[in-house]
Amino acid sequence: MILDTDLKAQLAQYLELMEGDVLLKVSAGSDDTSRDMMELVDELATMSSRIKVETTELERTPSFSVNRVGEDTGITFAGIPLGHEFTSLVLALLQVSGRAPKEDQKLIDQAKNLEGKHHFVTYVSLSCQNCPVVVQALNVLSVLNPNITHTMIDGATFKEEAESNNIMAVPTVFLNGESFGGGRMSLEEILAKLGSAPDASEFENKDPYDVLVVGGGPASASAAIYAARKGIRTGIVAERFGGQVNDTAGIENFISVKRTEGPKFAANLEEHVKDYDIDVMNLQRATGLERKQDFVEIELENGASLKGKSVVLSTGARWRKIGVPGEDEFRNKGVAYCPHCDGPLFEGKDVSVIGGGNSGVEAAIDLAGIVNHVTVLEFSSELKADSVLQERLHSLPNVTVLTNAKTTEITGEDNVNGLTYIDRETETEQHIELEGVFVQIGLLPNTDWLGDSVERNKFGEIVVDRHGATNVPGVFAAGDCTDDPNKQIIISMGSGANTALNAFDYLIRN
Ligand SMILES: Cc1cc2nc3c(=O)[nH]c(=O)nc-3n(C[C@H](O)[C@H](O)[C@H](O)COP(=O)(O)OP(=O)(O)OC[C@H]3O[C@@H](n4cnc5c(N)ncnc54)[C@H](O)[C@@H]3O)c2cc1C
């Protein structure tokens, strides 16, 4: 049975929501995958009288397209959309049957008005968490606009095709045969990439906000919700809503939620923010801040500017990358940046930590209690960490320290299997077999855009007091972009809430 009893029960409830008939055009061969696909399609047809099936020959076999009767939508699944893609199949059935996609009307209008032919192809794996976001967004475009088609391709079923297109990570999207992008992309991001983003004129003449939050991560979401709950005019302007959690695999330390996935956490953040009267301006980068007489003005990359009676800066940080081959390719497949978060996933395995400063040595000590063995690689001739940390590190039986080690490559197949470095003393190339690489060469705050407008420390972090206030009246800051030494989701959210309440207090007093 291709669908287990639980899945069938859930599916039955969804299929009841179908509003019109759907025609599945199926291209099947005599291989095992085709047989499984036929089983799935037949099962769907038995479960709902609204689903009709017709055999045909499509560009790829096995595959099937999901159509209105008498009108092709352009949505095709090549391979079997089970695993994380099962939701994409269910949504495609509902939307093709006539149920409106749950998207902002503004995005729906942009999708309908897109001009020109757009043929998208997305390579996925059924265990990828980010893939369904892209597949579902492109399917929505196909449902809404007759000039757009989208084919999801399971790379495991179409291995040769994936290899010949050099697919090393999923999701990877092609548009009209040319590479379009990779990684998680929302409908809004795809539309912006297609040139359909709102221009500066949409931001002109916006009334000043009581609290204007710059950034879209956990700190920003929390600041905006706390501000909006006071009933004051609140706006969020963010380069990419969700922040670092978009790139996080598993989250196990957000207290009260035992385990969740980064993309799901980011989607929940957005949903919670949208529950309030908050003006969310996503995909907009702030490029400057100026304190004027009555307002703080935030300049945007698109040329517009926004005004806030108070401003919360929460532009977060990014991990400093080592910049060697394999680092991007194996990110979340053995390359990790957060030992508190991802360490437990490497229990009993051999790992390395790149970086011998305080964060690297702390990470190594932390990891040594979980993993089988840790190799610390430091570029210079000695570790830079505090001596107390170094003593603790050297006392551990399962840690090797390599100094004068210049990492040159992280190797692997599906996941990391090793690390290559140059021993700078002997000038020889060395290779270590291991399953995890923790890059610990520091965090870079996203604060360059502020220049000298707000006080920052030597690391570029915004200096705040215990109210989250900066040196500029009315300007507050929260989360990873500040000089708070602890960078975690729960801490960012706490400081976001704190700054919003203090910004409210500031507004009352002024
Ligand atoms: C791989 C990884 C795994 C992690 N795992 C965990 C974990 O398991 N548990 C945990 O507690 N923490 C974890 N962390 C740390 C956690 O994600 C951060 O502490 C948290 O996201 C910080 O939130 P923030 O809102 O301060 O900043 P961010 O999440 O960095 O968000 C910053 C926001 O500001 C926006 N922005 C940046 N510059 C601009 C600009 N100029 N204009 C407009 N917007 C801008 C960004 O697009 C983003 O929306 C992890 C981090 C990483 C990278």
XYZ file of C-alpha atoms and ligand atoms in Angstrom:
563
model
C 0.000 0.000 0.000
C 1.599 3.271 -1.105
C -0.282 5.449 1.431
C -0.465 4.283 5.025
C -3.725 4.382 6.957
C -2.977 7.656 8.793
C -1.975 9.467 5.615
C -5.096 8.169 3.840
C -7.319 9.417 6.644
C -5.764 12.908 6.459
C -5.922 12.918 2.673
C -9.608 11.959 2.682
C -10.407 15.092 4.714
C -8.499 17.323 2.305
C -10.020 15.778 -0.809
C -13.466 16.661 0.528
C -12.457 20.309 0.118
C -12.034 19.962 -3.665
C -14.339 22.361 -5.498
C -14.250 21.053 -9.082
C -13.024 18.136 -11.200
C -9.330 17.494 -11.745
C -7.802 15.460 -14.554
C -4.521 13.639 -13.892
C -2.661 12.921 -17.144
C -0.294 10.071 -16.434
C 2.782 8.903 -18.299
C 3.856 5.504 -16.959
C 6.211 2.740 -18.067
C 6.802 -0.775 -16.784
C 9.461 0.169 -14.160
C 8.884 -0.090 -10.396
C 8.553 3.672 -9.875
C 5.923 3.875 -12.625
C 4.034 1.061 -10.925
C 4.142 2.864 -7.570
C 3.079 6.124 -9.205
C 0.107 4.379 -10.860
C -0.825 2.914 -7.486
C -0.826 6.420 -5.967
C -2.836 7.936 -8.810
C -5.402 5.102 -8.764
C -5.710 5.416 -5.006
C -6.424 9.151 -5.362
C -9.076 8.450 -7.991
C -10.748 5.868 -5.744
C -10.802 8.308 -2.859
C -12.470 11.196 -4.730
C -14.992 11.102 -7.565
C -13.668 14.551 -8.545
C -10.322 13.038 -9.652
C -10.206 11.547 -13.166
C -7.213 9.755 -14.678
C -6.103 9.555 -18.298
C -2.940 7.883 -19.624
C -0.780 9.806 -22.035
C 2.857 10.387 -22.961
C 4.592 13.282 -21.203
C 8.151 14.640 -21.524
C 9.287 12.407 -18.635
C 8.212 8.940 -17.546
C 7.138 8.307 -14.833
C 5.293 11.593 -14.339
C 1.786 13.026 -14.177
C 0.258 16.441 -14.662
C -2.588 17.955 -12.636
C -5.144 19.730 -14.823
C -8.586 21.256 -14.958
C -10.875 19.274 -17.253
C -10.369 20.720 -20.738
C -7.499 23.008 -19.675
C -3.896 22.109 -18.818
C -2.473 24.028 -15.869
C 1.159 23.161 -16.551
C 1.742 21.522 -13.154
C 3.665 18.255 -13.482
C 5.178 15.921 -10.909
C 8.027 13.803 -12.332
C 8.626 10.940 -9.919
C 6.343 10.283 -6.975
C 5.513 13.301 -4.779
C 5.602 11.564 -1.429
C 7.787 12.478 1.594
C 7.934 16.261 2.070
C 6.335 16.745 -1.381
C 3.084 15.037 -0.461
C 1.708 18.381 0.774
C 2.645 19.907 -2.591
C 0.516 17.261 -4.324
C -2.461 17.805 -2.018
C -2.282 21.592 -2.455
C -1.997 21.227 -6.241
C -5.139 19.065 -6.289
C -7.084 21.570 -4.176
C -5.905 24.652 -6.051
C -6.450 23.147 -9.500
C -9.946 22.118 -8.353
C -10.704 25.794 -7.749
C -9.772 26.527 -4.130
C -7.990 29.866 -3.905
C -4.324 29.687 -2.823
C -3.736 31.104 0.660
C -1.581 34.000 -0.509
C -1.847 37.785 -0.150
C -4.145 39.296 -2.780
C -1.258 41.603 -3.772
C 0.903 38.572 -4.685
C -1.986 36.858 -6.483
C -2.482 39.971 -8.630
C 1.252 40.189 -9.362
C 1.257 36.495 -10.396
C -1.736 36.936 -12.696
C -0.203 39.996 -14.332
C 3.191 38.434 -15.108
C 3.835 38.643 -18.823
C 5.760 36.235 -21.082
C 6.161 32.470 -21.116
C 7.798 30.995 -18.025
C 8.606 27.280 -17.950
C 10.021 26.300 -14.564
C 11.671 23.026 -13.584
C 12.612 22.277 -9.951
C 14.889 19.438 -8.891
C 14.011 18.199 -5.411
C 14.657 15.372 -3.033
C 11.740 13.964 -1.082
C 13.562 14.492 2.231
C 14.323 18.173 1.583
C 12.458 20.613 3.860
C 12.969 23.700 1.722
C 11.879 22.082 -1.551
C 8.110 22.107 -0.940
C 8.184 25.886 -0.332
C 9.577 26.397 -3.842
C 7.462 23.691 -5.496
C 4.260 25.040 -3.955
C 5.070 28.649 -4.900
C 5.762 27.709 -8.533
C 2.626 25.553 -8.654
C 0.597 28.530 -7.433
C 2.072 30.615 -10.273
C 1.067 27.892 -12.759
C -2.471 27.723 -11.379
C -2.896 31.492 -11.580
C -1.221 32.271 -14.881
C -1.783 30.241 -18.086
C 1.635 31.279 -19.442
C 3.486 29.610 -16.583
C 4.282 25.906 -16.225
C 6.147 24.054 -13.508
C 7.586 20.554 -13.308
C 8.855 19.118 -10.028
C 11.535 16.497 -10.661
C 12.552 13.998 -8.011
C 16.340 13.799 -8.437
C 16.414 10.222 -7.121
C 14.040 9.018 -9.855
C 15.686 11.081 -12.591
C 19.264 10.568 -11.453
C 20.924 10.797 -14.855
C 19.085 13.990 -15.755
C 19.987 15.517 -12.369
C 23.640 14.524 -12.807
C 23.832 15.838 -16.341
C 22.485 19.178 -15.059
C 25.096 19.083 -12.277
C 22.533 19.281 -9.489
C 24.530 19.274 -6.194
C 21.893 20.725 -3.898
C 18.127 20.890 -3.806
C 15.937 22.687 -4.540
C 17.499 23.897 -7.792
C 15.250 25.789 -10.179
C 15.608 26.316 -13.924
C 13.567 28.827 -15.912
C 13.219 28.299 -19.672
C 16.284 26.016 -19.551
C 18.532 28.499 -17.691
C 19.523 28.333 -14.030
C 17.079 30.483 -11.996
C 18.084 29.886 -8.380
C 18.476 27.513 -5.481
C 17.479 27.167 -1.852
C 14.300 28.200 -0.147
C 12.338 30.827 -2.102
C 8.864 32.048 -1.261
C 6.306 33.157 -3.859
C 7.114 36.751 -2.945
C 10.846 36.163 -3.512
C 10.240 34.412 -6.840
C 8.004 37.243 -8.048
C 10.643 39.779 -7.002
C 13.277 37.795 -8.903
C 11.020 37.886 -11.953
C 11.039 41.677 -11.735
C 7.565 41.998 -10.261
C 8.588 43.554 -6.917
C 6.917 46.745 -5.737
C 8.958 49.820 -6.688
C 9.906 52.829 -4.572
C 6.604 54.581 -5.352
C 4.780 52.070 -3.127
C 6.755 53.320 -0.146
C 6.467 57.034 -0.824
C 4.094 58.961 1.384
C 3.736 56.232 3.993
C 2.734 57.803 7.289
C 5.411 57.681 9.990
C 5.380 54.559 12.140
C 5.307 54.725 15.929
C 7.685 51.772 15.905
C 9.554 50.848 12.734
C 11.385 47.527 13.013
C 14.318 46.968 10.661
C 14.945 43.235 10.114
C 12.729 40.157 9.849
C 14.171 37.531 12.182
C 13.023 36.311 15.609
C 14.034 39.579 17.341
C 12.088 41.665 14.810
C 8.984 39.471 14.927
C 8.905 39.664 18.687
C 9.515 43.446 18.758
C 6.784 44.064 16.166
C 4.205 41.879 17.905
C 4.870 43.508 21.285
C 4.594 46.964 19.693
C 1.416 46.135 17.747
C -0.184 44.754 20.915
C 0.097 48.255 22.354
C -2.156 49.419 19.520
C 0.484 51.663 17.950
C 1.383 51.967 14.265
C 4.006 49.317 13.597
C 5.981 48.427 10.484
C 8.611 45.816 9.635
C 11.056 46.316 6.799
C 13.137 43.187 6.134
C 15.592 42.017 3.538
C 14.412 38.426 3.962
C 11.727 37.523 6.454
C 12.693 34.708 8.816
C 16.385 35.545 9.199
C 18.915 32.893 10.143
C 16.252 30.357 11.092
C 15.476 29.994 7.380
C 18.844 28.231 7.108
C 18.563 26.115 10.247
C 17.860 22.395 10.066
C 16.562 21.403 13.489
C 15.796 23.621 16.493
C 15.713 21.786 19.808
C 16.303 24.572 22.327
C 13.319 26.852 21.862
C 11.846 26.181 25.247
C 8.372 24.583 25.190
C 8.814 23.334 21.603
C 10.800 20.092 21.870
C 11.834 20.019 18.249
C 11.007 21.922 15.115
C 12.564 22.719 11.752
C 13.991 26.129 10.818
C 11.781 26.808 7.757
C 8.699 25.791 9.758
C 9.753 28.074 12.602
C 10.220 30.941 10.112
C 6.776 30.305 8.597
C 5.229 30.332 12.096
C 6.964 33.636 12.861
C 5.499 35.169 9.717
C 2.036 33.793 10.412
C 2.103 35.179 13.953
C 3.229 38.620 12.743
C 0.515 38.672 10.063
C -2.071 38.029 12.754
C -1.507 41.622 13.877
C -1.974 44.976 12.236
C 1.683 45.229 11.196
C 2.803 46.680 7.859
C 5.252 44.007 6.618
C 7.595 45.235 3.876
C 9.585 42.151 2.898
C 12.502 41.933 0.432
C 13.557 45.501 1.172
C 17.066 46.320 2.334
C 17.773 49.258 4.618
C 20.838 51.226 3.524
C 20.981 54.171 5.897
C 19.684 55.732 9.118
C 19.382 59.404 9.909
C 18.021 61.034 13.069
C 15.943 64.020 11.933
C 14.185 66.470 14.202
C 10.949 64.545 14.796
C 11.695 61.205 13.225
C 14.300 58.611 12.514
C 14.521 58.118 8.762
C 15.427 54.731 7.277
C 16.618 54.801 3.698
C 15.934 51.783 1.499
C 17.961 50.338 -1.343
C 15.095 51.015 -3.758
C 15.499 54.767 -3.144
C 12.481 55.242 -0.876
C 12.668 56.199 2.774
C 10.495 55.364 5.787
C 9.951 57.342 8.968
C 9.673 56.069 12.515
C 9.012 57.978 15.739
C 11.072 55.154 17.185
C 13.090 52.456 15.428
C 14.126 48.952 16.496
C 17.230 47.715 14.672
C 17.265 43.915 14.527
C 19.222 43.100 11.397
C 20.906 40.075 12.980
C 24.165 38.506 11.954
C 25.603 35.952 9.615
C 28.252 33.331 10.355
C 31.611 34.269 8.945
C 32.384 31.681 6.298
C 35.737 29.970 5.707
C 35.295 30.286 1.945
C 36.677 26.930 0.794
C 35.221 24.440 -1.717
C 32.623 22.185 -0.091
C 31.492 24.720 2.505
C 28.304 25.811 0.705
C 27.704 22.459 -0.924
C 27.645 20.548 2.362
C 25.969 23.190 4.492
C 23.468 21.333 6.699
C 24.967 18.087 5.371
C 27.867 18.033 7.807
C 28.989 21.655 7.637
C 27.546 23.437 10.667
C 28.003 26.780 12.377
C 26.144 26.409 15.649
C 27.565 23.858 18.120
C 24.808 24.452 20.729
C 22.234 23.717 18.075
C 23.684 21.093 15.782
C 26.193 19.360 18.112
C 23.753 16.651 19.255
C 23.210 15.601 15.632
C 26.856 14.428 15.573
C 26.692 12.188 18.630
C 29.388 9.487 18.497
C 30.929 10.853 15.263
C 34.303 12.407 14.400
C 34.142 16.144 13.779
C 36.428 19.133 13.410
C 36.198 22.711 14.600
C 37.786 25.352 12.379
C 38.979 28.264 14.516
C 41.012 28.367 17.724
C 39.580 31.540 19.257
C 37.215 31.577 22.233
C 34.177 30.463 20.227
C 36.112 27.657 18.486
C 37.640 26.300 21.694
C 34.329 26.588 23.589
C 32.673 24.738 20.715
C 35.320 22.005 20.834
C 34.904 21.560 24.610
C 31.136 21.446 24.169
C 31.330 18.948 21.315
C 33.902 16.693 23.024
C 31.194 15.691 25.504
C 28.913 14.521 22.694
C 30.957 13.335 19.725
C 33.606 10.620 19.404
C 36.527 12.872 18.540
C 37.163 16.561 17.825
C 40.034 17.986 15.775
C 40.581 21.726 16.239
C 42.269 23.484 13.310
C 43.855 26.879 13.929
C 45.449 28.834 11.080
C 48.111 30.575 13.164
C 50.876 29.037 15.260
C 48.913 29.071 18.519
C 45.345 29.020 19.792
C 43.861 32.468 20.450
C 41.388 31.406 23.143
C 41.673 32.432 26.818
C 44.206 30.263 28.685
C 41.590 28.793 31.025
C 39.682 27.497 28.006
C 42.879 26.149 26.435
C 43.764 24.279 29.649
C 40.328 22.700 29.738
C 40.634 21.772 26.046
C 44.039 20.126 26.483
C 42.735 18.085 29.439
C 40.177 16.332 27.227
C 41.133 12.859 25.960
C 39.219 12.995 22.680
C 40.536 16.294 21.257
C 43.453 16.879 18.859
C 44.685 20.426 18.262
C 46.361 21.289 14.949
C 47.989 24.709 14.683
C 49.405 26.221 11.487
C 46.602 24.388 9.676
C 45.065 26.109 6.663
C 41.814 24.423 5.662
C 41.621 24.141 1.877
C 38.596 21.922 1.199
C 35.670 20.160 2.835
C 35.098 16.895 1.013
C 32.123 14.573 0.751
C 29.632 12.798 -1.472
C 26.082 13.204 -0.203
C 27.392 14.381 3.184
C 30.748 15.509 4.538
C 33.369 12.737 4.664
C 36.555 14.696 5.323
C 38.605 17.847 5.413
C 41.805 18.759 3.595
C 44.318 21.237 5.025
C 47.849 22.468 4.414
C 50.287 22.075 7.286
C 51.912 25.508 6.978
C 55.021 24.369 8.824
C 55.875 21.466 6.553
C 53.940 22.822 3.557
C 52.334 19.431 3.043
C 48.720 18.656 2.236
C 46.897 16.523 4.812
C 43.456 14.921 4.868
C 41.308 13.925 7.864
C 38.294 11.628 7.611
C 35.344 12.942 9.591
C 31.611 13.538 9.377
C 31.154 17.057 10.666
C 32.883 20.427 10.300
C 31.991 23.288 12.641
C 33.131 26.634 11.276
C 33.828 28.891 14.256
C 35.612 31.918 12.927
C 33.135 34.424 14.268
C 29.816 36.069 13.521
C 29.485 39.160 11.386
C 26.711 41.554 12.437
C 24.602 42.949 9.589
C 25.298 46.524 10.607
C 27.690 47.919 7.971
C 24.822 49.870 6.478
C 24.635 51.990 9.642
C 28.080 53.554 9.215
C 28.645 56.016 12.057
C 24.971 56.825 12.548
C 24.753 54.557 15.632
C 27.519 53.556 18.062
C 28.979 50.117 17.313
C 31.792 48.227 19.059
C 35.004 47.003 17.396
C 33.168 43.904 16.135
C 30.549 46.071 14.467
C 27.869 45.119 17.008
C 25.422 47.854 18.038
C 26.092 48.985 21.600
C 22.916 48.861 23.721
C 22.028 49.427 27.361
C 19.744 47.156 29.362
C 16.699 48.881 27.806
C 17.966 47.976 24.366
C 18.557 51.706 23.756
C 21.396 52.856 21.495
C 23.252 56.177 21.758
C 20.688 57.758 19.379
C 17.416 58.891 20.999
C 14.487 56.786 19.800
C 16.722 54.144 18.227
C 16.725 50.740 19.934
C 18.399 47.494 18.915
C 17.755 43.813 19.643
C 19.073 40.348 18.868
C 22.240 39.171 17.145
C 23.151 42.613 15.761
C 23.803 43.928 19.280
C 26.707 43.518 21.692
C 24.810 40.912 23.722
C 27.349 38.026 23.800
C 24.728 35.268 23.542
C 23.266 34.745 20.109
C 20.250 32.457 20.264
C 16.633 32.561 19.086
C 15.075 32.737 22.518
C 17.485 35.481 23.577
C 16.775 37.520 20.433
C 13.058 37.215 21.009
C 13.417 38.305 24.624
C 15.436 41.348 23.631
C 12.975 42.150 20.820
C 10.127 42.213 23.340
C 12.204 44.271 25.765
C 13.054 46.936 23.169
C 9.447 47.219 21.959
C 8.217 47.845 25.490
C 10.955 50.385 26.081
C 10.258 52.057 22.724
C 6.613 52.361 23.804
C 7.745 53.941 27.067
C 9.964 56.340 25.078
C 6.997 57.338 22.887
C 4.818 58.068 25.913
C 7.487 60.235 27.500
C 8.217 62.137 24.299
C 22.758 27.374 10.891
C 22.250 28.017 12.154
C 21.659 27.237 13.114
C 21.167 27.832 14.287
N 20.514 27.045 15.188
C 19.981 27.603 16.305
C 19.241 26.820 17.238
O 19.060 25.610 17.063
N 18.768 27.444 18.351
C 18.953 28.781 18.595
O 18.458 29.287 19.609
N 19.649 29.549 17.727
C 20.164 28.996 16.596
N 20.874 29.765 15.719
C 21.043 31.198 16.030
C 19.717 31.978 15.753
O 19.245 31.672 14.467
C 19.952 33.460 15.907
O 20.421 33.740 17.195
C 18.647 34.253 15.677
O 18.089 33.981 14.416
C 18.917 35.741 15.784
O 17.739 36.437 15.490
P 17.769 37.952 15.017
O 16.352 38.325 14.770
O 18.549 38.751 15.959
O 18.604 37.973 13.659
P 18.495 37.156 12.303
O 17.831 35.856 12.470
O 19.873 37.195 11.749
O 17.543 38.061 11.404
C 17.998 39.265 10.863
C 16.948 39.813 9.910
O 17.349 41.096 9.462
C 17.282 41.176 8.043
N 18.277 42.137 7.576
C 19.620 42.067 7.621
N 20.172 43.176 7.113
C 19.133 43.975 6.750
C 19.023 45.275 6.162
N 20.102 46.015 5.854
N 17.781 45.767 5.906
C 16.662 45.078 6.212
N 16.715 43.853 6.776
C 17.929 43.313 7.045
C 17.554 39.750 7.596
O 17.087 39.533 6.266
C 16.734 38.999 8.648
O 15.370 39.028 8.312
C 21.342 29.218 14.519
C 21.952 30.007 13.547
C 22.385 29.423 12.362
C 23.004 30.276 11.297
